[in-house]
Each structure stands twice: as C-alpha cells, then as structure tokens.
XYZ file of C-alpha atoms in Angstrom:
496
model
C 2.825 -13.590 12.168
C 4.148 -15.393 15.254
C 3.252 -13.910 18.825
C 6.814 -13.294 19.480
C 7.708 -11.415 16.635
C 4.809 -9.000 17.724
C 5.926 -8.943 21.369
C 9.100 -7.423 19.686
C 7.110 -4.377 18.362
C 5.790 -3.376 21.224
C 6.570 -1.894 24.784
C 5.621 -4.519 27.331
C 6.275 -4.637 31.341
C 5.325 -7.987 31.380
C 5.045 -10.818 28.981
C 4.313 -14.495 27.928
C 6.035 -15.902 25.190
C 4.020 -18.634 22.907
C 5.159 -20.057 19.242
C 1.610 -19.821 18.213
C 0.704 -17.578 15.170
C -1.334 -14.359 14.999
C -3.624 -14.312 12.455
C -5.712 -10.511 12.767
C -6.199 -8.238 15.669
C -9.165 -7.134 17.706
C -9.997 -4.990 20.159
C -14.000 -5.761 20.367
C -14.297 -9.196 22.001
C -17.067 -10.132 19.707
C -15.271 -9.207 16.482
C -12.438 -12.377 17.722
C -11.624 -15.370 15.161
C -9.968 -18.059 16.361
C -6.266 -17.066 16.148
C -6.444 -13.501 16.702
C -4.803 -11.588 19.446
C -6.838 -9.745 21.579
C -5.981 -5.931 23.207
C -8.175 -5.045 26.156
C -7.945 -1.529 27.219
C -9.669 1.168 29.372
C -11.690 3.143 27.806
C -13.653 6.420 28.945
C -16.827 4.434 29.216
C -15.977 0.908 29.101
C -12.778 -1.330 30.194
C -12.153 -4.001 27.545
C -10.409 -6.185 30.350
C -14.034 -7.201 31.126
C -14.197 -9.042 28.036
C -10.996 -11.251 28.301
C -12.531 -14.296 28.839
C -15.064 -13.750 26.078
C -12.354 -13.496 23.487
C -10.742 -16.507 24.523
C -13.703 -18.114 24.269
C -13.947 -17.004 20.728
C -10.800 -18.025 19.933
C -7.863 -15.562 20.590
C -4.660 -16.819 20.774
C -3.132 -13.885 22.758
C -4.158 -10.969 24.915
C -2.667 -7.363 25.750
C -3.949 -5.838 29.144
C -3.178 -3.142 30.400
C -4.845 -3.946 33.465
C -2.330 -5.635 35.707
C -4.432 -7.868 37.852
C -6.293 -8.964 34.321
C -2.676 -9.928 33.437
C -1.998 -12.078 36.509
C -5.426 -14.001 36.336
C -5.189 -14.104 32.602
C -1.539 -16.282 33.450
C -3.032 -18.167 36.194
C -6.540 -19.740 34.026
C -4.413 -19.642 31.184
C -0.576 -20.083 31.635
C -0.607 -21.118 28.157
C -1.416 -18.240 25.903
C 0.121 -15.595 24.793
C 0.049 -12.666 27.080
C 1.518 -8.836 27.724
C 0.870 -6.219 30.045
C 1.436 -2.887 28.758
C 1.100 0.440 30.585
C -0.421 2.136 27.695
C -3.262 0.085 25.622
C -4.048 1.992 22.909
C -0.352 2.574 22.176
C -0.468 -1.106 22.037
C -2.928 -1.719 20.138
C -1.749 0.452 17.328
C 2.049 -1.494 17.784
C 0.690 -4.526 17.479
C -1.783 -4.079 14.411
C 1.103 -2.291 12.488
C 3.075 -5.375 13.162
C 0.723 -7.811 12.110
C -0.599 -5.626 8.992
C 2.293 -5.506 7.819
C 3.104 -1.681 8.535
C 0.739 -0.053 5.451
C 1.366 3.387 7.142
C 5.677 3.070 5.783
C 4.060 2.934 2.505
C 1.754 6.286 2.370
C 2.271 9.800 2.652
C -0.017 10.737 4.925
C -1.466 14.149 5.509
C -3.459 14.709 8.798
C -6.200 17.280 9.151
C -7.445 19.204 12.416
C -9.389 22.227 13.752
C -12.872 23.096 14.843
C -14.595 23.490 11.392
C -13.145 22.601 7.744
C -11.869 19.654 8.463
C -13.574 17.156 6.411
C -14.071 19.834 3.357
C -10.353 20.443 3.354
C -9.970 16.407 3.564
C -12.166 15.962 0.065
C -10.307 18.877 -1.327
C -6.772 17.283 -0.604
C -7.726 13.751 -2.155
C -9.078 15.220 -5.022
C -6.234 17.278 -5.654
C -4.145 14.230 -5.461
C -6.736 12.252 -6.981
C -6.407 14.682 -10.397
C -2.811 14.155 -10.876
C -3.331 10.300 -10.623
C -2.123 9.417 -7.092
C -4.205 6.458 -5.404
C -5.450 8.086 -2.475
C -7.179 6.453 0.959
C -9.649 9.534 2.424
C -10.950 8.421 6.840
C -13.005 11.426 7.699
C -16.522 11.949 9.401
C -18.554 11.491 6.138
C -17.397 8.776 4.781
C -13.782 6.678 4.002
C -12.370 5.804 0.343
C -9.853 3.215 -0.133
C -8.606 3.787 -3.762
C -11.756 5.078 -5.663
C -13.771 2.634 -3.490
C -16.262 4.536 -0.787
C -16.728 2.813 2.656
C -18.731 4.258 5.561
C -17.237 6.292 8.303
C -18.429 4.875 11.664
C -16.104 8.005 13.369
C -14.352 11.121 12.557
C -11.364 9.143 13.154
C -11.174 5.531 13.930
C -9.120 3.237 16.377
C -6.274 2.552 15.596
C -6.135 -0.889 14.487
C -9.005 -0.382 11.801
C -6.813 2.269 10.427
C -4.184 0.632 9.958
C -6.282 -1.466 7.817
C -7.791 0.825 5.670
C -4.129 1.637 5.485
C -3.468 -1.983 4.176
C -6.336 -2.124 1.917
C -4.899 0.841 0.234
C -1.278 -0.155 -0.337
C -2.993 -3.619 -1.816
C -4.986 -1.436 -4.036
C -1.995 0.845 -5.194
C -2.905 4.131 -3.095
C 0.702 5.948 -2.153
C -1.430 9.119 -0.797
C -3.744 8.836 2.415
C -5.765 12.174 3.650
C -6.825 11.868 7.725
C -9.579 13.732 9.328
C -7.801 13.976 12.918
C -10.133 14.718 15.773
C -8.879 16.086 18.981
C -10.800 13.541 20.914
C -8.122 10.805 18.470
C -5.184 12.788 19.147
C -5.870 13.076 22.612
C -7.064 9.010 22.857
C -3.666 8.367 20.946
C -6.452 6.798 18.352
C -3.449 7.608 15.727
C -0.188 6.941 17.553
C 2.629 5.730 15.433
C 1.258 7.162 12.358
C 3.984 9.074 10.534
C 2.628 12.459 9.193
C 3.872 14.094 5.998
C 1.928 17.046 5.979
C -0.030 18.245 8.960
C -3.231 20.866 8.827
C -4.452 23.221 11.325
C -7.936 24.820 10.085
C -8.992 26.955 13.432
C -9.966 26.442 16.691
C -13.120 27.552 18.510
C -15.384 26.593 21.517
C -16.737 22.806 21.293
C -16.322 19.516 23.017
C -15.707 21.788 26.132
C -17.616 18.323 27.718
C -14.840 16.265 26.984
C -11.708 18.146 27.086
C -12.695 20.894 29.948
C -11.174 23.821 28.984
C -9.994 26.076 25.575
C -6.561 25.417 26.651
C -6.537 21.645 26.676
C -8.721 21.358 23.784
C -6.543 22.966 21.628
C -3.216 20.901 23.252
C -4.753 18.023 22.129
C -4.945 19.802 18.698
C -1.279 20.732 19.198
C -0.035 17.246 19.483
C -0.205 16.477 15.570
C 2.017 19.259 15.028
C 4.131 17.373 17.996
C 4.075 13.968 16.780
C 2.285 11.083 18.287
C 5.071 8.633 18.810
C 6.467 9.987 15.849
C 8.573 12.779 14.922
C 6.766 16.307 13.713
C 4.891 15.996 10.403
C 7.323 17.090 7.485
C 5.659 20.590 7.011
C 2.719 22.022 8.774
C 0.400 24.169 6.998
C -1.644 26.652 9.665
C -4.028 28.788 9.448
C -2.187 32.180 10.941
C -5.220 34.082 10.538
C -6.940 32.349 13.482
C -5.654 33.604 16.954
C -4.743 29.846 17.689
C -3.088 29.126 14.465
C -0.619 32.154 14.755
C -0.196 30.424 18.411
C 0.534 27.167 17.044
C 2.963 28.374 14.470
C 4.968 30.464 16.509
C 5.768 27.261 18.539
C 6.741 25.223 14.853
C 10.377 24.541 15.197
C 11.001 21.002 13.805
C 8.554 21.399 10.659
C 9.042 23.309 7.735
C 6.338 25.962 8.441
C 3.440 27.297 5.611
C 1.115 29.823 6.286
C -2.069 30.391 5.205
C -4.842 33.132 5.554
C -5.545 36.563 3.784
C -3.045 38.557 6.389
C -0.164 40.012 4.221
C 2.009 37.656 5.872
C 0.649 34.344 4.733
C 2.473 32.206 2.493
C -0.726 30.954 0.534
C -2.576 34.147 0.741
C -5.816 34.785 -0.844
C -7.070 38.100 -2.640
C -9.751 40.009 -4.439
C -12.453 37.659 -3.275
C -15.515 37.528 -5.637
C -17.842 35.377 -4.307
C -21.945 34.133 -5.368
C -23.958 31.070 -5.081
C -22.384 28.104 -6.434
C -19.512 29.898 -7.099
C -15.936 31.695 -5.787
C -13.222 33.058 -7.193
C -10.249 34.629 -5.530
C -6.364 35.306 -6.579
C -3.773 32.811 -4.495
C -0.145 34.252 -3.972
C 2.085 31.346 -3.455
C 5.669 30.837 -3.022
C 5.079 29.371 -6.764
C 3.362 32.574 -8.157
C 0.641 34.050 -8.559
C -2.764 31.711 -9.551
C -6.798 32.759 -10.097
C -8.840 30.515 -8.366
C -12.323 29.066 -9.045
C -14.369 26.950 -7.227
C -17.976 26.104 -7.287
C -17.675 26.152 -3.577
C -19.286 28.682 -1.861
C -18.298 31.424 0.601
C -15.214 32.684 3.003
C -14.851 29.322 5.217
C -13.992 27.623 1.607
C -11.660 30.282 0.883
C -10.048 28.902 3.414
C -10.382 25.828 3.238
C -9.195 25.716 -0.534
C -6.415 27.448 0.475
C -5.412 24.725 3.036
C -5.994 21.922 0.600
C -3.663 23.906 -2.207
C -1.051 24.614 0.337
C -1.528 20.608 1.179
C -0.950 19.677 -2.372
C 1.757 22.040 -3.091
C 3.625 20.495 -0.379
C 2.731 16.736 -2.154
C 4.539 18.097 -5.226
C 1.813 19.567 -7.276
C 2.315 22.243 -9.637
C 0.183 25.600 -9.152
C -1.591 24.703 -12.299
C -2.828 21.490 -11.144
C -3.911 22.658 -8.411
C -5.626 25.353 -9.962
C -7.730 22.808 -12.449
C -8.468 20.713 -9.482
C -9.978 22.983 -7.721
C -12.257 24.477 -10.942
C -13.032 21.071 -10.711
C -13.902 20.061 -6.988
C -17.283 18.743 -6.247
C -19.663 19.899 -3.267
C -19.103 17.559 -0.518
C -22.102 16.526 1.326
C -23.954 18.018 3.907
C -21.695 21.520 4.014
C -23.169 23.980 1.924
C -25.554 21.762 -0.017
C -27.973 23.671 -1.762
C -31.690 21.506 -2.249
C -33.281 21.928 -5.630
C -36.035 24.624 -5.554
C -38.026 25.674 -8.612
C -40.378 28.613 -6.393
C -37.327 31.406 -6.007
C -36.614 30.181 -2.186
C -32.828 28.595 -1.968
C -32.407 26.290 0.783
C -29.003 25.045 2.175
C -28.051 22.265 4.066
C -25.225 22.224 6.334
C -22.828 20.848 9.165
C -22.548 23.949 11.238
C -23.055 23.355 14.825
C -21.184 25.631 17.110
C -21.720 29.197 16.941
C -18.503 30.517 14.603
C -20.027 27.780 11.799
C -23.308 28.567 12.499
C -22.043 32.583 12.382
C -20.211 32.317 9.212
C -22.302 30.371 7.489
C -25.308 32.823 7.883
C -22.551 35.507 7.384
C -22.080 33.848 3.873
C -26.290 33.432 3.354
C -26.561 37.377 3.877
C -24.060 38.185 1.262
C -25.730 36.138 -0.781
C -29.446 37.338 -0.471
C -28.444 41.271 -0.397
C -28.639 41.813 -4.224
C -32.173 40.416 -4.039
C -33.232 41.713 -0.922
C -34.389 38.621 0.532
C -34.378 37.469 3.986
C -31.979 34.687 5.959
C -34.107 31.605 7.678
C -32.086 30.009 10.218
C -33.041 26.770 11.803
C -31.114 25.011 14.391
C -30.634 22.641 17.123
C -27.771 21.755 19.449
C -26.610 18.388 20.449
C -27.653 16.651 23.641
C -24.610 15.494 26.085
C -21.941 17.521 24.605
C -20.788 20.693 25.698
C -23.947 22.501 26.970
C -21.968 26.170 27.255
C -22.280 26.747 23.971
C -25.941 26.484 23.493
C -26.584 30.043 24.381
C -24.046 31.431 22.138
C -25.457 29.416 19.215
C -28.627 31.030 19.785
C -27.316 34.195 19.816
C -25.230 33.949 16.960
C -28.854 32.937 14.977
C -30.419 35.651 16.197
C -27.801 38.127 15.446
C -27.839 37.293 11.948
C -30.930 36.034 10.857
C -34.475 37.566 9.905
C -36.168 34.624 11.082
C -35.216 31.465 13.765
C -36.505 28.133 13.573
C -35.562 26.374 16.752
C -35.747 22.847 16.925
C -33.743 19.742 17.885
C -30.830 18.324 16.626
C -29.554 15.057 17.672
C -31.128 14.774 21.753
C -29.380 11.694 22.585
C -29.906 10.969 26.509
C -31.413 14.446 26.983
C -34.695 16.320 27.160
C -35.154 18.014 23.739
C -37.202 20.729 24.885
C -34.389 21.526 27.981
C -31.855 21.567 25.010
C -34.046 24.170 23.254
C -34.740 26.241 25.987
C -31.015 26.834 26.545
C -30.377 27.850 22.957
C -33.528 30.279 23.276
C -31.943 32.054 25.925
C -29.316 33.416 23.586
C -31.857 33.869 20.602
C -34.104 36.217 23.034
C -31.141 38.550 23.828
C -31.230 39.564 20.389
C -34.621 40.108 19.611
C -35.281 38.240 16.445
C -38.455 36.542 15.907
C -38.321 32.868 16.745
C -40.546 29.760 16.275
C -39.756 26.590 18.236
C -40.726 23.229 17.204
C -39.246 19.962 18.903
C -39.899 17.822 15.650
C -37.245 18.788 13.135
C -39.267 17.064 10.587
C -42.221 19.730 11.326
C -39.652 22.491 12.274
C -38.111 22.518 8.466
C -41.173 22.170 7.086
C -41.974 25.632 9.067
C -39.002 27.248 7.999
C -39.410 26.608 4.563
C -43.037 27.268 3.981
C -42.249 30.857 6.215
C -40.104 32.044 3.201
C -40.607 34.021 0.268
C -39.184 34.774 -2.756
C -35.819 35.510 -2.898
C -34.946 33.940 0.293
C -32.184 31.643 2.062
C -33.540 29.043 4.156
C -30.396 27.660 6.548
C -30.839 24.171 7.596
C -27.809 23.280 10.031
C -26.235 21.470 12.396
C -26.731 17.240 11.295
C -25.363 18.176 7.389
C -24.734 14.638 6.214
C -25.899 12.488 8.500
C -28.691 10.291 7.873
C -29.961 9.590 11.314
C -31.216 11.602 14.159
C -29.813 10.253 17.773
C -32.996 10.084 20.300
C -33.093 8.508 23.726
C -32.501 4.979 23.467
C -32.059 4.503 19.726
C -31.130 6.394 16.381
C -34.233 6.530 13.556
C -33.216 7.511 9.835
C -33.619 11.163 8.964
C -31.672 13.557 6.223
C -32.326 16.947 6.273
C -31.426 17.017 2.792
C -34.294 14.514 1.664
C -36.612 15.969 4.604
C -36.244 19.472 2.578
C -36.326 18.093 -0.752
C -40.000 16.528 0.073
C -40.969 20.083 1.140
C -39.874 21.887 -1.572
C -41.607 19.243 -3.504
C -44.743 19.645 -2.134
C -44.917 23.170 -2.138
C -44.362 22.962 -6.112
C-alpha cells in the first residue's frame, strides 16, 4: 500500500508525503523489515520516539510520532521519508494498520467482553456457541487466541492494536465471520482497540482491582464504560449487562444508543436464570428468554458460571442463534483452563485450580467450594497469594475474604514481581487474622500447595487460586515455569 494512501486514513497535524510503498506495520523498533512504517508512541513506561532511528536503521520506510520535536528532527536527518505527526499515537497506530491490513475488522462481527471476573469464561462460551452452529470464529483473550480452529498464545488480555488487527486478517483469510474480544479496561482506557466496530458488547461486573493503575472505583469502571460508548466508533449494536451487579444496573441505565439486554436472576432481567441446581462438575438452571423458556446444563460449575452462561447465551442470541442451539452448546461446553479446574485425585480430597485473585473471586469461589463439601461434611482449604506491584489495597480484603470462608488458609505467594514476597504476605495476613481462621504461611508456592494438600482429609476441597492458567510464576528479575495445575497433580500423585 503506498504511504499516501495511508496518510489518507489517518488524522495527521503534520505530514510528509513519499510514493514509496508500505509493506507491514510496527510499533516495536526491532520487529521493523525493510519497508515497513514505523509508529512511535508514548507509552506509560516507555516512549517509542526513542527508537526512531533504530527502525530506520532496520529498514522503515515511514514513521508516525507523536512527539513533535521527534517529527522535526526526523524531517531534518531524513527529509526524505515518509513522515506524520499525530496528536494521538495509538489512535494512529490502529488507523494505519487497518489501512494497510486491509480493514479485517469490516468483515467480522465482533463481540467485546469486559468486567472484573468472567471475562475470559464468557469469551470461550461465546466462540463455542458460535463455533456449534458452524461460524468461523477468531477468540483474543488472556489464556490464549484462536484464529479459525487454530490456537495461538495470548501474550495480553488484550493486545495492541496493530497485532489485532492481524489476527483480524488471519481470520477473514481463514473464513472466520465471528470474532469474540476479551476487552481489558487497561485496552479501553490505552485506546488498545480504537476503531474496532462492536456488534455485541458484554458487561460481566465490576469490583475492586487495578486500583494501581486507574486510581479510583470511579475511573476504573469509566474506562469499562467506554465499550458501551464506542471507541472511535459508534455504540456496539446491543449491549448485554449484567443488572444484577450495582455497576451493571449503573451502566444500563445510561444505554441509550444500544438496544439494551439484561441479564441476572432479578425478576427484571431479560435472560434470567431460575431453580438453580448445582454439584461438582455439573449445573443446571431454567433460562427465561425473550425466546422462551429453556433448561440449562452445563458441566460448569457454580453461581459465577450461571452467570457467565447466561452472558454468553444472551451473546449468541443476539448473533442469531436459536434457544435450542444454544441450549446444546452449552450441554456441550468444555472447562476452560485454569477457572474451576478440578486435578485428578483418587484419595477422596478434590482439589481445584483457579484464576481468582481479588477478593469477590476469591469469595465466590470458596462460596461455591462450601456448597459443594456440605453434603459430605468436609472442610474448604484455601491457598492464596496476591500479586506484587498491582493494587496493594486489596491485599487485606483478600485475606479476609479467605478467612471468612475457609476452615483452613494456606498463605503463600503468587506472582512477586519487583516486590518482597514475604511484605506481600504479611499484608494479606492482616486481613486473614481479623477473622480468626487458622493459617499457615509458606513463601514457596511449590511447598505451600504441597502443605495444603497433604493438610486435607477425606471429603475435602483444596482451593488453589489466584495464577489459574498460567504457566509461569513472575519473580524479581525474571519469570521461571510453574503450573499449579501440574504442581498439584505431582502431589496428589505422590500421596497415592
């Protein structure tokens, strides 16, 4: 595509015209062919205007700044290339890959998910949904990204633009019409997916995290609020929200230029659930919809899926599928990883894996473990760690949502990063202390589950959370492999 045509696409102050042609886009200097045009932009912790001259070097036959002295000394070294300043680089960025990709996104119906928790298990739930009535489908969320049947790894919860707009190509090449979006409020707020038309927009729930990035309740969930907005787009088509959740009946009352679905277990939900039967490996409810009436069964497990079927059904409703697709697709859904992920056990214990890591996950999901052990009479094991240089309020409130629902807490750490694991764990014990319950801290999480596990009996739940998927564990200065899931599994193995 020729520079000029993709000076056209976007919104410049400045610019240099060139005839030469654009062959790919990059915003990571060292990711530059020759022929590619190059977008530096500020970031929060680096300013890609440092790399200009390193991209040229590689090659690029264009640059976007949004820096405007990078712009004049980019004209004076090199009056020759291609250049634009912009006022907004990530808008640009996302302008110009559309352009030169061909604009994949005109081609998909895409339906954006956001909220707190349920996110990426509402994601898998949508694209199989779609999936089971034959629609080619392209899934980006935090576990992992498929592009038409084909499974690529997820480097972010939701990536820059440019590399979704690829996916987004790769796709439309591979015949997917459908594409599901986890949508992070640190994306929406970084304008990560600007220009991305939304079909169907999700709203699972809000509650306290990344408090270290976005300040305050209020502004987290505005940046939440701006899918339902648009994000240099119109509103989504129809927005599906969950009016149960004190932010979601917030966020629909303010709906006005989207057809509006509700969904929840208040009388006045649109997809409402009822007569809720639930058991390991297993729930069942009754959905009212505005199609009728359907019973639901999922090998899900617990309330949060409830909802989060609920969402996805609502979702695919609004794609055009019949109630009684949707009702076989989700008899048929699979566990996703790392949420709810029972480990094999042969000695009576069950043990769980999952993604919970602020204190309403971590207080459902051992809400959901109790209802499960009570027939039995067994006891809940909770162990848990918080994350190191993220929002350190919330530490306290995790601990005392363990404590206030668990027989037995196994405190350990999580994923440190820059910080003092034994800091983090001392403010997460504050909040376990104020409610009494026995607890057992152990900095290693290998030892710590290994603890945990051996400590129950019979009959027991053993709660694992906080990494879920992940395979690594973030330390200090590097990232070493670990899965809870295979950490367990070697447990349970040796026990026998």
């Amino acid at each position: 595509m020729n520079w000029n045509d993709v000076l056209c696409e976007m919104a410049t102050l400045k610019c240099a015209e060139s005839p030469v042609e654009i062959a790919g886009v990059q915003y990571d200097s060292r990711r530059v062919h020759p022929g590619d045009l190059f977008v530096a932009m500020r970031g929060g912790s680096a300013d890609g205007n440092r790399f200009i001259d390193a991209a040229i070097a590689q090659g690029a036959a264009a640059v976007v700044t949004d820096s405007s002295e990078a712009y004049e000394a980019l004209r004076q070294k090199h009056g020759s290339l291609g250049a634009a300043l912009v006022e907004h680089g990530r808008r640009a960025l996302a302008e110009a890959s559309s352009a030169v990709f061909g604009h994949p996104q005109k081609h998909l119906a895409l339906s954006g998910v956001t909220g707190t928790n349920g996110k990426t298990t509402t994601a898998f739930l949508l694209e199989s949904m779609l999936r089971s009535v034959g629609r080619r489908c392209v899934l980006i969320g935090t576990i992992e990204t498929h592009v038409a049947g084909e499974v690529r790894q997820s480097p972010h919860t939701t990536p820059e633009s440019r590399d979704v707009v690829e996916l987004f190509a790769d796709g439309v090449k591979a015949g997917a019409s459908e594409a599901v979006m986890e949508m992070s409020s640190h994306a929406l707020e970084q304008e990560r997916v600007w220009g991305l038309p939304v079909e169907v927009a999700i709203f699972t729930n809000l509650t306290q995290d990344h408090l270290d990035y976005h300040g305050t309740m209020e502004q987290y969930f505005a940046a939440k609020a701006r899918l339902f907005e648009g994000v240099g787009t119109p509103p989504p088509r129809l927005a599906v929200v969950n009016t149960d959740d004190p932010y979601g009946a917030r966020l629909a009352a303010g709906i006005e230029r989207s057809q509006l679905v509700r969904y929840g277990m208040s009388a006045d939900a649109d997809f409402r659930a009822e007569s809720i039967q639930m058991h390991a490996g297993e729930t069942y409810f009754r959905m009212s919809t505005p199609a009728g009436v359907a019973e639901i069964r999922s090998p899900l497990t617990g309330r949060v899926n409830v909802y989060n079927l609920l969402a996805a059904s609502a979702a695919a409703w609004a794609r055009g599928l019949k109630l009684d697709e949707i009702v076989q697709a989700a008899a048929a859904s699979a566990q996703v990883p790392g949420r709810f992920e029972v480990v094999p056990s042969t000695n009576g214990v069950t043990v769980v894996v999952d993604y919970a890591h602020t204190d309403d996950a971590l207080r459902n999901l051992i809400t959901l473990a109790r209802e499960l052990v009570r027939e039995r009479g067994g006891r809940v094991i909770t162990l848990f760690g918080c994350g190191g240089d993220r929002d350190r309020t919330k530490r306290p409130r995790m601990g005392r949502a363990a404590g206030e629902g668990s027989d037995l807490v196994v405190l350990t750490s999580d994923n440190p990063r820059s910080e003092d694991p034994s800091a983090i764990i001392a403010e997460a014990l504050a909040g376990v202390k104020e409610t009494g319950t026995e607890c057992i801290t152990e900095e290693n999480r290998a030892k710590a589950i290994a603890l945990a596990i051996r400590a129950a009996q019979h009959g027991d739940l053993v709660l694992i959370a906080g990494k879920g998927h992940e395979k690594v564990q973030e330390l200090k200065n590097k990232a070493v492999p670990f899965d809870d899931v295979a950490v367990a599994a070697g447990v349970l193995k040796e026990i026998g």
